mmCIF file of C-alpha atoms in Angstrom:
data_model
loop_
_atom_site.group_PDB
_atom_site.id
_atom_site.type_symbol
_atom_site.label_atom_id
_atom_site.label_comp_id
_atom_site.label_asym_id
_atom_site.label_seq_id
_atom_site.Cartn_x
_atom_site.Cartn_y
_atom_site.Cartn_z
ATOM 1 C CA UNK A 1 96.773 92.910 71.848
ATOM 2 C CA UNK A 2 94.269 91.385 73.677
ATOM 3 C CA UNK A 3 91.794 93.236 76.752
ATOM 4 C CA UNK A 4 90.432 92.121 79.635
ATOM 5 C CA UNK A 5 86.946 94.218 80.219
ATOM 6 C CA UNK A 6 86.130 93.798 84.212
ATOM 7 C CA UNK A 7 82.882 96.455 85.772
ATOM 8 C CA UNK A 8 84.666 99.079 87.653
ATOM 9 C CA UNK A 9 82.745 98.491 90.707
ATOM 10 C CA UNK A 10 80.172 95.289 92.364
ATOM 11 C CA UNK A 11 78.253 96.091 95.757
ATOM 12 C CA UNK A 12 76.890 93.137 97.514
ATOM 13 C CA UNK A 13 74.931 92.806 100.848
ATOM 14 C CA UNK A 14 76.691 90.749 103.514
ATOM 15 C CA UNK A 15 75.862 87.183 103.517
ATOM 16 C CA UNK A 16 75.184 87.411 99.574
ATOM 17 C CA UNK A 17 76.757 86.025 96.806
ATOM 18 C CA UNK A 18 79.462 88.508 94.388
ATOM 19 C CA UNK A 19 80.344 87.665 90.999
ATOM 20 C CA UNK A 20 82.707 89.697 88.995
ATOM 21 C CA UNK A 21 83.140 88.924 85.360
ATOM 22 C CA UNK A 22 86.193 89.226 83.212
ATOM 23 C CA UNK A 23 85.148 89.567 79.171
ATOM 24 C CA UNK A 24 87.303 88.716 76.739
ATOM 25 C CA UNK A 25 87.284 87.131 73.234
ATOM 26 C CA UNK A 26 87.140 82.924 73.736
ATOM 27 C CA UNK A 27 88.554 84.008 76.866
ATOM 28 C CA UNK A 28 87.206 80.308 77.733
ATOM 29 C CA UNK A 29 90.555 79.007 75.735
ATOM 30 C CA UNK A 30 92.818 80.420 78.441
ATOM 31 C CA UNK A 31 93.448 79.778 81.749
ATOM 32 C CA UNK A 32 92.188 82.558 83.910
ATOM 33 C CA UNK A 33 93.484 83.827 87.559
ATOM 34 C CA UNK A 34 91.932 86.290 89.870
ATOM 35 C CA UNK A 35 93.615 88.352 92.436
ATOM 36 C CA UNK A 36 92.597 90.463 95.421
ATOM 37 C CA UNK A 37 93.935 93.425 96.640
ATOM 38 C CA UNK A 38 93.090 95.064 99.853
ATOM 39 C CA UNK A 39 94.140 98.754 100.287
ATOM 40 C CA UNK A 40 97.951 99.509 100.900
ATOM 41 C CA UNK A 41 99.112 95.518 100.231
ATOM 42 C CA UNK A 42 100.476 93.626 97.554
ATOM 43 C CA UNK A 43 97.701 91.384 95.399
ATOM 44 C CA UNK A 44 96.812 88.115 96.407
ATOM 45 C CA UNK A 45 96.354 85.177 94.104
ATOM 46 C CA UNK A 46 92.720 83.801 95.042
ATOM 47 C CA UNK A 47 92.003 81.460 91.967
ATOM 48 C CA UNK A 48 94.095 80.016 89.088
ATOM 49 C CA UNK A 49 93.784 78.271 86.058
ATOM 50 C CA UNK A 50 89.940 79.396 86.123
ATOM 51 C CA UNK A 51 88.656 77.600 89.178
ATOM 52 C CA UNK A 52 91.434 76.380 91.326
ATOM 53 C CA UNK A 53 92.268 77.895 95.097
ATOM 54 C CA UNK A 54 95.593 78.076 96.293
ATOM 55 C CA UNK A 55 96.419 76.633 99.473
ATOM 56 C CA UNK A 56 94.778 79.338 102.292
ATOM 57 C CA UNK A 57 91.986 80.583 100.000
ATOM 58 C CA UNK A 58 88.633 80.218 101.792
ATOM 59 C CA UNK A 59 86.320 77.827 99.469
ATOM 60 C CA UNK A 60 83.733 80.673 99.341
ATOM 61 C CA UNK A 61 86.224 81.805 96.253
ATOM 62 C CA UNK A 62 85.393 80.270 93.057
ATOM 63 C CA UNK A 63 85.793 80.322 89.456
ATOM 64 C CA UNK A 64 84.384 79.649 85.958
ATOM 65 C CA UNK A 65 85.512 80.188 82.594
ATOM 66 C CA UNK A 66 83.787 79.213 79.236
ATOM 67 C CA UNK A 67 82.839 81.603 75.910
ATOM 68 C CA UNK A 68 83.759 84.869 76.355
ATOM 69 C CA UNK A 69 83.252 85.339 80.256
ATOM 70 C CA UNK A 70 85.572 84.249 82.929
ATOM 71 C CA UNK A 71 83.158 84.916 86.321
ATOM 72 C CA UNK A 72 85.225 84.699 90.096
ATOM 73 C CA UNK A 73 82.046 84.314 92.443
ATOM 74 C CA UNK A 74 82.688 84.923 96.497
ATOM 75 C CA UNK A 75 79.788 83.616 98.528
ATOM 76 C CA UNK A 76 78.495 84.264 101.802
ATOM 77 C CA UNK A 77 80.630 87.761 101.242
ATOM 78 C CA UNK A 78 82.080 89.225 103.929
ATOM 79 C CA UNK A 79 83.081 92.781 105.097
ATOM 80 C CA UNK A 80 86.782 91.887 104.813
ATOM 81 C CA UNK A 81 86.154 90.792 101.044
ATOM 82 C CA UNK A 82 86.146 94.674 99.907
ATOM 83 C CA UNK A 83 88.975 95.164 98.007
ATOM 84 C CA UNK A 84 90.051 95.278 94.243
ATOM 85 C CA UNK A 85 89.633 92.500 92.254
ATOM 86 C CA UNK A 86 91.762 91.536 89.267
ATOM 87 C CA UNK A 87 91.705 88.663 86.299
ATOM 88 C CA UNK A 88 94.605 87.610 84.141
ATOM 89 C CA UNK A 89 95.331 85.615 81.511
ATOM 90 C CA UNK A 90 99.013 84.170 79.696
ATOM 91 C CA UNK A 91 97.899 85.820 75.623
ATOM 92 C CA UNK A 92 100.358 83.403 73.552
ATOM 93 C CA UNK A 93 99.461 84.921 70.442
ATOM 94 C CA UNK A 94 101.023 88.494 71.887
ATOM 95 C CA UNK A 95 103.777 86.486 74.298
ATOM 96 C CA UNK A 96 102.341 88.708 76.902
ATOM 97 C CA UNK A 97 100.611 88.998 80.482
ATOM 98 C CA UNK A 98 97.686 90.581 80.352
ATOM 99 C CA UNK A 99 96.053 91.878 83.325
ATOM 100 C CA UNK A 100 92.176 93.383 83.314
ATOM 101 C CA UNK A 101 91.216 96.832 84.403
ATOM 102 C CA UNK A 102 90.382 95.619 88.531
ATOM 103 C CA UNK A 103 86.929 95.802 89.506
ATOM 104 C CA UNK A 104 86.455 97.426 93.234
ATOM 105 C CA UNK A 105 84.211 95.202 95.162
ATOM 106 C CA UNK A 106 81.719 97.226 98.245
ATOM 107 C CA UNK A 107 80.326 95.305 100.981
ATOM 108 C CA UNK A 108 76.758 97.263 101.549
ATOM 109 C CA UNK B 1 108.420 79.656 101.926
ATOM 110 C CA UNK B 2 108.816 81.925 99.192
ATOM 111 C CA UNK B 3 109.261 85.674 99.717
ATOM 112 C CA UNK B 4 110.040 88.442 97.135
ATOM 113 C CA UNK B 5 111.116 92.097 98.638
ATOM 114 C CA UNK B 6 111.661 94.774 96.176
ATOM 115 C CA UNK B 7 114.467 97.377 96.529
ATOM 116 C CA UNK B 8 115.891 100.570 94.959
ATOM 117 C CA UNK B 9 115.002 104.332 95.315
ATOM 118 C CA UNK B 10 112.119 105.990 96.600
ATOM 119 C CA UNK B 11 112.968 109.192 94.571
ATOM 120 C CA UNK B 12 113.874 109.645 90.812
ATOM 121 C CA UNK B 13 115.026 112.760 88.724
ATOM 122 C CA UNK B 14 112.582 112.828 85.142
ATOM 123 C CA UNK B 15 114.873 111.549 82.722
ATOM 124 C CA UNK B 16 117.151 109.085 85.090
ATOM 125 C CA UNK B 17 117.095 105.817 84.826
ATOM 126 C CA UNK B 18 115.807 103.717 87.609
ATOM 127 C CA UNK B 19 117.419 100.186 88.474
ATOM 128 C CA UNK B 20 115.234 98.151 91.055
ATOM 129 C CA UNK B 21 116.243 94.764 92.630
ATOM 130 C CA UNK B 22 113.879 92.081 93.495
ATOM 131 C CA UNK B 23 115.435 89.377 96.302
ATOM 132 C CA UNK B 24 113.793 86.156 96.682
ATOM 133 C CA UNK B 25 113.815 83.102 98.454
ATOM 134 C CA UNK B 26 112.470 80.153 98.894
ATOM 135 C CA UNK B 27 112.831 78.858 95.286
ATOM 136 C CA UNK B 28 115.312 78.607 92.715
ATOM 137 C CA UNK B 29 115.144 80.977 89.414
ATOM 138 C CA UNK B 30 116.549 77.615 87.774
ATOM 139 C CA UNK B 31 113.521 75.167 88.441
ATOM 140 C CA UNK B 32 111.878 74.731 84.971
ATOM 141 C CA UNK B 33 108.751 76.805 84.674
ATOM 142 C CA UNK B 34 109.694 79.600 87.431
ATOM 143 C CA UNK B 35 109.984 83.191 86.241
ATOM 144 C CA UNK B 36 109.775 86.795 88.342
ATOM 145 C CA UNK B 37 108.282 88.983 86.807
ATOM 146 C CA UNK B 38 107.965 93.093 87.492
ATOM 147 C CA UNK B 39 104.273 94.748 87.237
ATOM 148 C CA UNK B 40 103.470 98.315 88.485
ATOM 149 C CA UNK B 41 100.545 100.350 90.139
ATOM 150 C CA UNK B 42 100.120 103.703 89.169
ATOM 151 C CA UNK B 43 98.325 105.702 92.150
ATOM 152 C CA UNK B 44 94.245 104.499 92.089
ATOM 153 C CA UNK B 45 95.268 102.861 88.661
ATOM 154 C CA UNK B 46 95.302 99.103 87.589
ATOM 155 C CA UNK B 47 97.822 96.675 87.513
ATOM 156 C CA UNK B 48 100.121 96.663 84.436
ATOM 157 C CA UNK B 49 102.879 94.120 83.467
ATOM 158 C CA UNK B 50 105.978 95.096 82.510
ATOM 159 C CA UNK B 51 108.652 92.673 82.489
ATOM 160 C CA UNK B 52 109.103 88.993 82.751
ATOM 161 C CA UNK B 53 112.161 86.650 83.134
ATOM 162 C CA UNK B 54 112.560 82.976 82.957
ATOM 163 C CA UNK B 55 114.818 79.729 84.375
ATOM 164 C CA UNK B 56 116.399 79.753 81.079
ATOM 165 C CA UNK B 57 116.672 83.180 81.103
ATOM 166 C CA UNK B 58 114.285 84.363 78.241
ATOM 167 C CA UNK B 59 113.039 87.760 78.547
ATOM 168 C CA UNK B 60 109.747 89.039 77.822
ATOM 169 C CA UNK B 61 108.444 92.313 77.800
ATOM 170 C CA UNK B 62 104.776 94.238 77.979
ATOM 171 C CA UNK B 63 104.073 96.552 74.953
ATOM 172 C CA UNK B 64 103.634 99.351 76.107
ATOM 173 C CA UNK B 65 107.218 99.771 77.344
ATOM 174 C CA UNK B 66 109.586 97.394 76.164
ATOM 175 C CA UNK B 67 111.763 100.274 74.390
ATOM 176 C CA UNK B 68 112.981 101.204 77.665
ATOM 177 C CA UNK B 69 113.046 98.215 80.375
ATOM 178 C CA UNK B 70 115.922 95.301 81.169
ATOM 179 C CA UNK B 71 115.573 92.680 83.265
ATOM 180 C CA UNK B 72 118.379 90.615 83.984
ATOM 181 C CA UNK B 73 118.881 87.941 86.714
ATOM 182 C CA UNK B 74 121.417 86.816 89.465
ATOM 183 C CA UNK B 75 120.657 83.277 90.250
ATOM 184 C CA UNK B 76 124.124 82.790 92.493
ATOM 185 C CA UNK B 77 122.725 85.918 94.580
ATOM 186 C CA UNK B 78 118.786 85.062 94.145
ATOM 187 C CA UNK B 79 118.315 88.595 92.924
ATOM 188 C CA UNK B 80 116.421 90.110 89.481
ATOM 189 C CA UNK B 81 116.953 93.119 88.307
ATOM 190 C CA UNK B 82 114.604 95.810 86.328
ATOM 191 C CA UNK B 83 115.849 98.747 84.616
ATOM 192 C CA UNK B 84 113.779 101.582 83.421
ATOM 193 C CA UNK B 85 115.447 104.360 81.126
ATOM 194 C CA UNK B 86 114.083 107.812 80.917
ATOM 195 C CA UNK B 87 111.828 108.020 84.285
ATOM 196 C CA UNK B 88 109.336 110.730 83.656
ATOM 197 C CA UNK B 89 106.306 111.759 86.415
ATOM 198 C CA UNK B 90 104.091 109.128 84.514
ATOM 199 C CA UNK B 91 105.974 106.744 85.924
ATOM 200 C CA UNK B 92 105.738 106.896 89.557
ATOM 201 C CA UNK B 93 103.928 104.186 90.687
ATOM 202 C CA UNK B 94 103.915 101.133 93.160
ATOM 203 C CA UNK B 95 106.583 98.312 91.481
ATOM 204 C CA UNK B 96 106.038 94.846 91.828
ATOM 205 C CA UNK B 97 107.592 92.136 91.547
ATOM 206 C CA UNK B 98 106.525 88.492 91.539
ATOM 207 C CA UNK B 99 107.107 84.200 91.493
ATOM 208 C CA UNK B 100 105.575 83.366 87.866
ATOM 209 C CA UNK B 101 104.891 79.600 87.533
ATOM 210 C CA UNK B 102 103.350 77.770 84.987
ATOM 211 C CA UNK B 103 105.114 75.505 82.335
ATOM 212 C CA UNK B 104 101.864 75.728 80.113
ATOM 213 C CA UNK B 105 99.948 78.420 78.946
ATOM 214 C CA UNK B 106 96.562 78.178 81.021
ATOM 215 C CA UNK B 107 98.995 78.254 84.526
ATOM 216 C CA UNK B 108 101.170 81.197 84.068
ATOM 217 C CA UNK B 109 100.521 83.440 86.969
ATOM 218 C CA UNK B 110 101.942 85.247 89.912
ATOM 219 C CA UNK B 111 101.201 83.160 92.818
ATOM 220 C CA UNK B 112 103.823 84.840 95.046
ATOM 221 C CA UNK B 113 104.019 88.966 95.593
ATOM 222 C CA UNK B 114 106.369 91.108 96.928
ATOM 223 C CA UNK B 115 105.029 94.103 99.310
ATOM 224 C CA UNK B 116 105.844 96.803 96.307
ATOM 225 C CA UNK B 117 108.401 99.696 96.596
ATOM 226 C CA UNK B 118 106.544 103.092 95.921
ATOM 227 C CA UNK B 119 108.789 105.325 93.057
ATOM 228 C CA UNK B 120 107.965 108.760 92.825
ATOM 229 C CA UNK B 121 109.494 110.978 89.571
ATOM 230 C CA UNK B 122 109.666 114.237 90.586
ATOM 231 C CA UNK B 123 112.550 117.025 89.929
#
């Protein structure tokens, strides 16, 4: 089956720029989408189909996808941008969802 | 506006099955490319996808636990269903379900949540 390989954990300085990375093989070939959970709520879908916002995103949420990295950067990070992070891809070869293992983002 | 709310019991007995009900609005589960799918939370653990249905009702499951899940849909009562056989503590998580979109294979996401109903397995 195929994995999604995300850092456990990104600290970032307010004002600075966060990328978290999503690994996965020609993960480039599929359409990637990040999600943010806060503590306690439901996840939020911040980008789709590797660099696209949803209506009600801020722009500081971006994406990019190509070789074997996916990468969702957040600039100008704020203190109410801690929270879990998630990538996830359609696999068509497994017919399957596949979610990565969440990276927990600290603002310093 | 589209809204998901998940439903069912708080509490389960190891071995029982558990049914939970997601109700929606604000879209049709019979517009071409729309699906609801079911993913869980263990406590402090990552997401993990269990169960997806479509318009045309096709069924897909995740790996990892197919043997023992159902999802079924209601489109005159804008309700779908998950069943889970033979709860055991492992299972207690936060259950999710969600508005899947995407008639190709680089869109299919969940771009709508519900807040999550917490299931604890406990005798």
């Amino acid at each position: 089956s195929y994995v999604l390989t995300q850092p456990p954990s990104v600290s970032v300085a307010p004002g600075r720029t966060a990328t978290i990375s999503c690994g996965g093989s020609n993960i480039g070939d599929k359409g990637v989408h990040w999600y943010q959970q806060k503590p306690g709520q439901a996840p939020v879908l911040v980008v789709f189909s590797d660099s696209d916002r949803p209506s009600g995103i801020s722009e500081r949420f971006s994406g990019s996808n190509s070789g074997d990295t996916a990468t969702l950067t957040i600039s100008h990070v704020e203190a109410g941008d801690e929270a879990d992070y998630y990538c996830q891809v359609w696999d068509s070869n497994s017919v399957s969802v596949v979610f990565g293992g969440g990276t927990k983002l600290t603002v310093l | 506006q589209i809204t998901l709310k998940e439903s069912g019991p708080t509490l389960v007995k190891p071995t029982q099955t558990l049914t939970l009900t997601c109700t929606f609005s604000g879209f049709s589960l019979t517009t071409s490319g729309v699906g609801v799918g079911w993913i869980r939370q263990s406590p402090g653990k990552a997401l993990e996808w269990l169960a997806l249905i479509y318009w045309d009702d096709d069924k897909i499951y995740g790996p990892s636990l197919k043997d023992r899940l159902t999802i079924t849909k209601d489109t005159s009562k804008n309700q779908v269903l998950l069943t889970m056989t033979n709860l055991q503590p492992v299972d207690t998580a936060t259950y999710y379900c969600a508005h899947f979109f995407g008639d190709y294979n680089s869109a299919r996401r969940f771009d709508y949540w519900g807040q999550g109903t917490l299931v604890t397995v406990s005798s």
